[in-house]
Amino acid sequence: LKGLENVKLTIDATSTNSVHEGFRIRSAEFNFSHKEDSSLVPNLMEWVEPQARHRLQCWIQDHVNAFASQKRCESTLERVVMLDPVGHDALLAGCMSACKLMVGTPDVSGPSGPSGLSEAETGSTGDGNSDEADSWQEEDDDIFLQIAASDFYTT
């Protein structure tokens, strides 16, 4: 697959019957190349129902704006309809939350994952992300937002 750098899987390697059950996958991380043509790399909005895209875009912008102004954004986004990018099924994400903001240049070519990034946890503690925000404003680096979708159910 063009654009896909690596996939990291966390499997259950030692539980009873793991070999016979096929090593259940507990988590998966897909890293896409930032060097490839952007049309080869999936984008989040392809996975979101068209009617929910504006709401999601505004929610993401709120997090970026808060970060740039050295504040925290604690909001979650409820009931986002997600689409299967290769099929026709839809899932409803009961909750989307921001996990981490990262500033810099991602490099996912190595086995250790992203490098060259400063990280700022999102959440309700502390008085802001001044070091990361100052660094971003001075160097005009890219901002990356790690989000988590949870509480899925079908529509």
Short mmCIF file of N, CA and C in Angstrom, two decimals:
data_model
loop_
_atom_site.label_atom_id
_atom_site.label_comp_id
_atom_site.label_asym_id
_atom_site.label_seq_id
_atom_site.Cartn_x
_atom_site.Cartn_y
_atom_site.Cartn_z
N LEU A 1 0.83 -1.19 0.00
CA LEU A 1 0.00 0.00 0.00
C LEU A 1 0.87 1.24 0.00
N LYS A 2 0.70 2.07 -1.00
CA LYS A 2 1.45 3.31 -1.06
C LYS A 2 0.98 4.24 0.04
N GLY A 3 1.94 4.91 0.64
CA GLY A 3 1.62 5.86 1.70
C GLY A 3 1.65 5.28 3.10
N LEU A 4 1.53 3.97 3.24
CA LEU A 4 1.54 3.34 4.56
C LEU A 4 2.98 3.00 4.92
N GLU A 5 3.51 3.67 5.96
CA GLU A 5 4.89 3.43 6.39
C GLU A 5 5.00 2.16 7.21
N ASN A 6 4.16 2.05 8.27
CA ASN A 6 4.20 0.86 9.12
C ASN A 6 2.92 0.73 9.91
N VAL A 7 2.73 -0.45 10.44
CA VAL A 7 1.60 -0.76 11.31
C VAL A 7 2.18 -1.39 12.56
N LYS A 8 1.80 -0.86 13.71
CA LYS A 8 2.24 -1.42 14.98
C LYS A 8 1.05 -2.09 15.65
N LEU A 9 1.19 -3.35 15.98
CA LEU A 9 0.13 -4.11 16.61
C LEU A 9 0.56 -4.53 18.01
N THR A 10 -0.34 -4.43 18.95
CA THR A 10 -0.13 -5.01 20.27
C THR A 10 -1.05 -6.22 20.33
N ILE A 11 -0.42 -7.39 20.49
CA ILE A 11 -1.19 -8.64 20.48
C ILE A 11 -1.12 -9.31 21.85
N ASP A 12 -2.09 -10.16 22.11
CA ASP A 12 -2.10 -10.97 23.32
C ASP A 12 -1.29 -12.23 23.02
N ALA A 13 -0.03 -12.23 23.42
CA ALA A 13 0.89 -13.30 23.04
C ALA A 13 0.96 -14.43 24.05
N THR A 14 0.44 -14.27 25.26
CA THR A 14 0.65 -15.28 26.29
C THR A 14 -0.60 -15.84 26.93
N SER A 15 -1.77 -15.34 26.59
CA SER A 15 -2.96 -15.85 27.26
C SER A 15 -3.23 -17.30 26.84
N THR A 16 -4.02 -17.96 27.63
CA THR A 16 -4.39 -19.35 27.35
C THR A 16 -5.01 -19.43 25.96
N ASN A 17 -4.59 -20.38 25.18
CA ASN A 17 -5.09 -20.64 23.83
C ASN A 17 -4.76 -19.53 22.82
N SER A 18 -3.77 -18.68 23.10
CA SER A 18 -3.42 -17.62 22.15
C SER A 18 -3.08 -18.17 20.79
N VAL A 19 -2.31 -19.25 20.77
CA VAL A 19 -1.91 -19.84 19.49
C VAL A 19 -3.13 -20.33 18.73
N HIS A 20 -4.06 -20.97 19.43
CA HIS A 20 -5.24 -21.52 18.77
C HIS A 20 -6.27 -20.44 18.43
N GLU A 21 -6.28 -19.36 19.20
CA GLU A 21 -7.23 -18.27 18.93
C GLU A 21 -6.67 -17.24 17.96
N GLY A 22 -5.41 -17.38 17.57
CA GLY A 22 -4.84 -16.51 16.56
C GLY A 22 -4.24 -15.22 17.06
N PHE A 23 -3.88 -15.12 18.33
CA PHE A 23 -3.26 -13.92 18.90
C PHE A 23 -4.14 -12.69 18.70
N ARG A 24 -5.04 -12.49 19.60
CA ARG A 24 -5.97 -11.35 19.49
C ARG A 24 -5.22 -10.02 19.50
N ILE A 25 -5.65 -9.13 18.63
CA ILE A 25 -5.07 -7.79 18.54
C ILE A 25 -5.73 -6.92 19.60
N ARG A 26 -4.91 -6.32 20.45
CA ARG A 26 -5.40 -5.44 21.51
C ARG A 26 -5.39 -3.97 21.09
N SER A 27 -4.43 -3.60 20.24
CA SER A 27 -4.39 -2.23 19.72
C SER A 27 -3.62 -2.22 18.41
N ALA A 28 -3.90 -1.21 17.59
CA ALA A 28 -3.23 -1.06 16.30
C ALA A 28 -2.93 0.41 16.06
N GLU A 29 -1.77 0.66 15.49
CA GLU A 29 -1.37 2.02 15.13
C GLU A 29 -0.89 1.99 13.69
N PHE A 30 -1.48 2.84 12.86
CA PHE A 30 -1.11 2.94 11.45
C PHE A 30 -0.38 4.25 11.24
N ASN A 31 0.82 4.19 10.67
CA ASN A 31 1.60 5.40 10.40
C ASN A 31 1.75 5.56 8.90
N PHE A 32 1.33 6.73 8.42
CA PHE A 32 1.36 7.03 6.99
C PHE A 32 2.51 7.98 6.69
N SER A 33 3.06 7.86 5.52
CA SER A 33 4.19 8.68 5.11
C SER A 33 3.75 10.11 4.87
N HIS A 34 4.53 11.06 5.34
CA HIS A 34 4.25 12.46 5.04
C HIS A 34 5.01 12.89 3.80
N LYS A 35 5.77 11.98 3.21
CA LYS A 35 6.54 12.28 2.00
C LYS A 35 5.75 11.93 0.73
N GLU A 36 4.74 11.09 0.86
CA GLU A 36 3.97 10.64 -0.29
C GLU A 36 3.02 11.74 -0.77
N ASP A 37 2.54 11.56 -1.97
CA ASP A 37 1.50 12.42 -2.52
C ASP A 37 0.31 12.40 -1.57
N SER A 38 -0.19 13.55 -1.21
CA SER A 38 -1.25 13.62 -0.21
C SER A 38 -2.52 12.88 -0.62
N SER A 39 -2.72 12.64 -1.91
CA SER A 39 -3.92 11.91 -2.34
C SER A 39 -3.82 10.43 -1.98
N LEU A 40 -2.62 9.95 -1.64
CA LEU A 40 -2.44 8.54 -1.27
C LEU A 40 -2.64 8.30 0.21
N VAL A 41 -2.62 9.36 1.00
CA VAL A 41 -2.73 9.23 2.45
C VAL A 41 -4.17 9.54 2.85
N PRO A 42 -4.79 8.67 3.67
CA PRO A 42 -6.19 8.92 4.06
C PRO A 42 -6.31 10.20 4.88
N ASN A 43 -7.48 10.80 4.82
CA ASN A 43 -7.74 11.96 5.67
C ASN A 43 -8.96 11.70 6.53
N LEU A 44 -8.99 12.34 7.67
CA LEU A 44 -10.02 12.10 8.66
C LEU A 44 -11.43 12.33 8.11
N MET A 45 -11.61 13.36 7.32
CA MET A 45 -12.94 13.69 6.85
C MET A 45 -13.53 12.63 5.92
N GLU A 46 -12.67 11.80 5.31
CA GLU A 46 -13.18 10.68 4.52
C GLU A 46 -13.89 9.67 5.40
N TRP A 47 -13.58 9.68 6.68
CA TRP A 47 -14.14 8.72 7.62
C TRP A 47 -15.31 9.29 8.42
N VAL A 48 -15.70 10.53 8.11
CA VAL A 48 -16.76 11.20 8.86
C VAL A 48 -17.91 11.51 7.91
N GLU A 49 -19.13 11.26 8.36
CA GLU A 49 -20.31 11.56 7.56
C GLU A 49 -20.32 13.05 7.19
N PRO A 50 -20.67 13.38 5.94
CA PRO A 50 -20.62 14.77 5.50
C PRO A 50 -21.33 15.77 6.43
N GLN A 51 -22.48 15.38 7.00
CA GLN A 51 -23.22 16.31 7.86
C GLN A 51 -22.48 16.59 9.17
N ALA A 52 -21.53 15.74 9.56
CA ALA A 52 -20.80 15.93 10.83
C ALA A 52 -19.45 16.60 10.64
N ARG A 53 -19.04 16.81 9.41
CA ARG A 53 -17.69 17.32 9.14
C ARG A 53 -17.45 18.73 9.67
N HIS A 54 -18.41 19.62 9.50
CA HIS A 54 -18.23 21.00 9.96
C HIS A 54 -18.09 21.04 11.48
N ARG A 55 -18.90 20.29 12.17
CA ARG A 55 -18.85 20.24 13.64
C ARG A 55 -17.50 19.72 14.11
N LEU A 56 -16.99 18.67 13.45
CA LEU A 56 -15.68 18.12 13.80
C LEU A 56 -14.58 19.12 13.49
N GLN A 57 -14.65 19.78 12.35
CA GLN A 57 -13.65 20.78 11.97
C GLN A 57 -13.59 21.91 13.01
N CYS A 58 -14.74 22.39 13.46
CA CYS A 58 -14.78 23.45 14.47
C CYS A 58 -14.20 22.97 15.80
N TRP A 59 -14.49 21.73 16.17
CA TRP A 59 -13.97 21.17 17.42
C TRP A 59 -12.44 21.08 17.38
N ILE A 60 -11.90 20.62 16.25
CA ILE A 60 -10.44 20.54 16.10
C ILE A 60 -9.84 21.94 16.15
N GLN A 61 -10.47 22.90 15.46
CA GLN A 61 -9.96 24.27 15.46
C GLN A 61 -9.96 24.86 16.86
N ASP A 62 -10.98 24.54 17.66
CA ASP A 62 -11.02 25.02 19.05
C ASP A 62 -9.78 24.55 19.82
N HIS A 63 -9.38 23.29 19.61
CA HIS A 63 -8.20 22.76 20.30
C HIS A 63 -6.92 23.45 19.83
N VAL A 64 -6.80 23.67 18.54
CA VAL A 64 -5.61 24.35 18.00
C VAL A 64 -5.56 25.79 18.50
N ASN A 65 -6.69 26.48 18.48
CA ASN A 65 -6.73 27.87 18.96
C ASN A 65 -6.35 27.97 20.44
N ALA A 66 -6.88 27.04 21.23
CA ALA A 66 -6.56 27.04 22.66
C ALA A 66 -5.06 26.82 22.86
N PHE A 67 -4.50 25.90 22.12
CA PHE A 67 -3.07 25.61 22.22
C PHE A 67 -2.24 26.83 21.83
N ALA A 68 -2.60 27.46 20.73
CA ALA A 68 -1.84 28.62 20.24
C ALA A 68 -1.92 29.80 21.20
N SER A 69 -3.01 29.89 21.96
CA SER A 69 -3.15 30.99 22.93
C SER A 69 -2.76 30.55 24.34
N GLN A 70 -2.05 29.43 24.42
CA GLN A 70 -1.51 28.92 25.68
C GLN A 70 -2.60 28.59 26.69
N LYS A 71 -3.71 28.07 26.21
CA LYS A 71 -4.81 27.65 27.08
C LYS A 71 -5.08 26.18 26.81
N ARG A 72 -5.97 25.62 27.59
CA ARG A 72 -6.37 24.23 27.40
C ARG A 72 -7.82 24.17 26.92
N CYS A 73 -8.10 23.19 26.12
CA CYS A 73 -9.46 22.96 25.65
C CYS A 73 -9.87 21.58 26.15
N GLU A 74 -10.88 21.52 26.97
CA GLU A 74 -11.26 20.27 27.61
C GLU A 74 -12.48 19.62 26.96
N SER A 75 -12.94 20.15 25.86
CA SER A 75 -14.19 19.66 25.30
C SER A 75 -14.04 18.29 24.66
N THR A 76 -15.13 17.57 24.68
CA THR A 76 -15.24 16.33 23.92
C THR A 76 -16.34 16.54 22.88
N LEU A 77 -16.36 15.69 21.90
CA LEU A 77 -17.36 15.79 20.84
C LEU A 77 -18.20 14.53 20.90
N GLU A 78 -19.48 14.69 21.06
CA GLU A 78 -20.38 13.55 21.22
C GLU A 78 -21.07 13.20 19.90
N ARG A 79 -21.34 11.93 19.72
CA ARG A 79 -22.17 11.41 18.63
C ARG A 79 -21.70 11.85 17.24
N VAL A 80 -20.52 11.41 16.86
CA VAL A 80 -19.97 11.69 15.54
C VAL A 80 -20.16 10.45 14.67
N VAL A 81 -20.83 10.60 13.55
CA VAL A 81 -21.05 9.47 12.66
C VAL A 81 -19.79 9.24 11.83
N MET A 82 -19.19 8.08 12.01
CA MET A 82 -17.97 7.70 11.29
C MET A 82 -18.35 6.72 10.18
N LEU A 83 -17.69 6.84 9.04
CA LEU A 83 -17.93 5.97 7.90
C LEU A 83 -16.78 5.00 7.74
N ASP A 84 -17.08 3.81 7.27
CA ASP A 84 -16.05 2.85 6.91
C ASP A 84 -15.51 3.29 5.55
N PRO A 85 -14.23 3.70 5.46
CA PRO A 85 -13.73 4.24 4.20
C PRO A 85 -13.68 3.23 3.06
N VAL A 86 -13.74 1.94 3.35
CA VAL A 86 -13.71 0.94 2.29
C VAL A 86 -15.05 0.24 2.10
N GLY A 87 -15.99 0.51 2.96
CA GLY A 87 -17.30 -0.13 2.86
C GLY A 87 -18.39 0.90 2.86
N HIS A 88 -19.58 0.47 3.21
CA HIS A 88 -20.73 1.37 3.20
C HIS A 88 -21.40 1.45 4.57
N ASP A 89 -20.78 0.84 5.57
CA ASP A 89 -21.37 0.84 6.90
C ASP A 89 -21.01 2.13 7.63
N ALA A 90 -21.82 2.47 8.62
CA ALA A 90 -21.55 3.64 9.44
C ALA A 90 -21.57 3.23 10.90
N LEU A 91 -20.70 3.85 11.67
CA LEU A 91 -20.64 3.67 13.12
C LEU A 91 -20.88 5.03 13.75
N LEU A 92 -21.45 5.02 14.92
CA LEU A 92 -21.60 6.25 15.65
C LEU A 92 -20.59 6.23 16.78
N ALA A 93 -19.68 7.20 16.80
CA ALA A 93 -18.72 7.32 17.90
C ALA A 93 -19.42 8.09 19.00
N GLY A 94 -19.64 7.43 20.12
CA GLY A 94 -20.32 8.08 21.23
C GLY A 94 -19.55 9.26 21.76
N CYS A 95 -18.21 9.23 21.64
CA CYS A 95 -17.39 10.30 22.19
C CYS A 95 -16.07 10.40 21.44
N MET A 96 -15.66 11.62 21.11
CA MET A 96 -14.32 11.87 20.59
C MET A 96 -13.64 12.81 21.57
N SER A 97 -12.40 12.50 21.89
CA SER A 97 -11.66 13.35 22.81
C SER A 97 -10.26 13.59 22.27
N ALA A 98 -9.70 14.73 22.62
CA ALA A 98 -8.32 15.06 22.23
C ALA A 98 -7.40 14.48 23.28
N CYS A 99 -6.38 13.74 22.84
CA CYS A 99 -5.44 13.10 23.76
C CYS A 99 -4.17 13.90 23.92
N LYS A 100 -3.65 14.39 22.80
CA LYS A 100 -2.32 14.98 22.81
C LYS A 100 -2.16 15.91 21.63
N LEU A 101 -1.51 17.03 21.86
CA LEU A 101 -1.09 17.94 20.79
C LEU A 101 0.40 17.77 20.61
N MET A 102 0.85 17.75 19.36
CA MET A 102 2.27 17.59 19.07
C MET A 102 2.68 18.68 18.10
N VAL A 103 3.84 19.26 18.32
CA VAL A 103 4.36 20.33 17.48
C VAL A 103 5.67 19.87 16.88
N GLY A 104 5.86 20.07 15.60
CA GLY A 104 7.12 19.72 14.96
C GLY A 104 6.90 19.02 13.64
N THR A 105 7.82 18.14 13.32
CA THR A 105 7.77 17.39 12.08
C THR A 105 7.74 15.91 12.40
N PRO A 106 6.70 15.20 11.99
CA PRO A 106 6.66 13.78 12.29
C PRO A 106 7.61 12.99 11.39
N ASP A 107 8.22 11.98 11.95
CA ASP A 107 9.06 11.07 11.19
C ASP A 107 8.71 9.67 11.65
N VAL A 108 7.90 8.97 10.87
CA VAL A 108 7.43 7.66 11.28
C VAL A 108 8.17 6.54 10.58
N SER A 109 9.29 6.85 9.96
CA SER A 109 10.00 5.82 9.21
C SER A 109 10.66 4.79 10.10
N GLY A 110 11.02 5.17 11.31
CA GLY A 110 11.69 4.24 12.21
C GLY A 110 10.72 3.45 13.05
N PRO A 111 11.20 2.39 13.70
CA PRO A 111 10.32 1.55 14.50
C PRO A 111 9.84 2.23 15.77
N SER A 112 10.49 3.30 16.20
CA SER A 112 10.08 3.95 17.44
C SER A 112 8.95 4.94 17.24
N GLY A 113 8.58 5.24 16.01
CA GLY A 113 7.45 6.13 15.76
C GLY A 113 7.87 7.57 15.59
N PRO A 114 6.93 8.52 15.86
CA PRO A 114 7.19 9.92 15.59
C PRO A 114 8.40 10.45 16.38
N SER A 115 9.18 11.27 15.72
CA SER A 115 10.28 11.95 16.40
C SER A 115 10.28 13.38 15.94
N GLY A 116 11.02 14.21 16.63
CA GLY A 116 11.07 15.62 16.28
C GLY A 116 9.82 16.37 16.70
N LEU A 117 9.03 15.80 17.62
CA LEU A 117 7.79 16.43 18.05
C LEU A 117 7.88 16.80 19.52
N SER A 118 7.36 17.96 19.89
CA SER A 118 7.13 18.30 21.29
C SER A 118 5.69 17.93 21.58
N GLU A 119 5.45 17.37 22.75
CA GLU A 119 4.10 16.92 23.07
C GLU A 119 3.51 17.76 24.18
N ALA A 120 2.22 17.97 24.09
CA ALA A 120 1.46 18.65 25.15
C ALA A 120 0.20 17.84 25.38
N GLU A 121 0.06 17.33 26.60
CA GLU A 121 -1.14 16.58 26.93
C GLU A 121 -2.32 17.55 27.00
N THR A 122 -3.47 17.09 26.57
CA THR A 122 -4.67 17.90 26.73
C THR A 122 -5.35 17.46 28.01
N GLY A 123 -6.12 18.31 28.61
CA GLY A 123 -6.81 17.93 29.83
C GLY A 123 -7.06 19.11 30.72
N SER A 124 -7.42 18.83 31.96
CA SER A 124 -7.90 19.89 32.84
C SER A 124 -6.87 20.37 33.86
N THR A 125 -5.65 19.82 33.90
CA THR A 125 -4.69 20.26 34.90
C THR A 125 -3.70 21.24 34.31
N GLY A 126 -3.10 22.04 35.14
CA GLY A 126 -2.06 22.97 34.69
C GLY A 126 -2.64 24.28 34.22
N ASP A 127 -1.73 25.19 33.85
CA ASP A 127 -2.17 26.52 33.44
C ASP A 127 -1.88 26.82 31.99
N GLY A 128 -1.67 25.80 31.18
CA GLY A 128 -1.47 26.03 29.77
C GLY A 128 -0.24 25.32 29.25
N ASN A 129 0.04 25.52 27.99
CA ASN A 129 1.13 24.84 27.30
C ASN A 129 2.10 25.89 26.77
N SER A 130 2.59 26.79 27.62
CA SER A 130 3.33 27.94 27.13
C SER A 130 4.59 27.58 26.37
N ASP A 131 5.38 26.62 26.82
CA ASP A 131 6.62 26.28 26.11
C ASP A 131 6.32 25.78 24.71
N GLU A 132 5.38 24.85 24.58
CA GLU A 132 5.06 24.30 23.28
C GLU A 132 4.43 25.35 22.38
N ALA A 133 3.55 26.17 22.91
CA ALA A 133 2.89 27.20 22.10
C ALA A 133 3.90 28.24 21.64
N ASP A 134 4.81 28.68 22.54
CA ASP A 134 5.83 29.64 22.15
C ASP A 134 6.71 29.09 21.06
N SER A 135 7.11 27.83 21.21
CA SER A 135 7.96 27.19 20.22
C SER A 135 7.27 27.15 18.86
N TRP A 136 5.99 26.80 18.86
CA TRP A 136 5.26 26.72 17.61
C TRP A 136 5.13 28.08 16.96
N GLN A 137 4.81 29.10 17.75
CA GLN A 137 4.63 30.44 17.20
C GLN A 137 5.94 30.99 16.64
N GLU A 138 7.05 30.69 17.28
CA GLU A 138 8.33 31.20 16.81
C GLU A 138 8.80 30.48 15.55
N GLU A 139 8.64 29.18 15.51
CA GLU A 139 9.18 28.39 14.41
C GLU A 139 8.14 28.10 13.32
N ASP A 140 6.89 28.40 13.59
CA ASP A 140 5.81 28.15 12.64
C ASP A 140 5.75 26.68 12.24
N ASP A 141 5.95 25.78 13.21
CA ASP A 141 5.88 24.34 12.98
C ASP A 141 4.43 23.91 12.79
N ASP A 142 4.27 22.69 12.31
CA ASP A 142 2.94 22.10 12.18
C ASP A 142 2.46 21.64 13.55
N ILE A 143 1.15 21.61 13.72
CA ILE A 143 0.53 21.08 14.94
C ILE A 143 -0.21 19.81 14.56
N PHE A 144 0.00 18.77 15.35
CA PHE A 144 -0.68 17.50 15.14
C PHE A 144 -1.51 17.22 16.38
N LEU A 145 -2.74 16.77 16.17
CA LEU A 145 -3.66 16.49 17.27
C LEU A 145 -3.99 15.00 17.25
N GLN A 146 -3.70 14.34 18.35
CA GLN A 146 -4.07 12.93 18.47
C GLN A 146 -5.46 12.88 19.12
N ILE A 147 -6.40 12.24 18.44
CA ILE A 147 -7.76 12.14 18.97
C ILE A 147 -8.11 10.68 19.18
N ALA A 148 -9.05 10.45 20.08
CA ALA A 148 -9.53 9.10 20.35
C ALA A 148 -11.04 9.09 20.17
N ALA A 149 -11.53 8.11 19.47
CA ALA A 149 -12.97 7.90 19.32
C ALA A 149 -13.32 6.66 20.14
N SER A 150 -14.44 6.71 20.84
CA SER A 150 -14.81 5.58 21.69
C SER A 150 -16.33 5.44 21.76
N ASP A 151 -16.76 4.40 22.46
CA ASP A 151 -18.18 4.13 22.66
C ASP A 151 -18.93 4.00 21.34
N PHE A 152 -18.42 3.13 20.46
CA PHE A 152 -19.02 2.95 19.14
C PHE A 152 -20.30 2.12 19.19
N TYR A 153 -21.20 2.45 18.33
CA TYR A 153 -22.36 1.61 18.06
C TYR A 153 -22.81 1.86 16.64
N THR A 154 -23.53 0.92 16.07
CA THR A 154 -23.95 1.02 14.66
C THR A 154 -25.21 1.85 14.55
N THR A 155 -25.34 2.47 13.36
CA THR A 155 -26.52 3.31 13.12
C THR A 155 -27.57 2.54 12.35
#
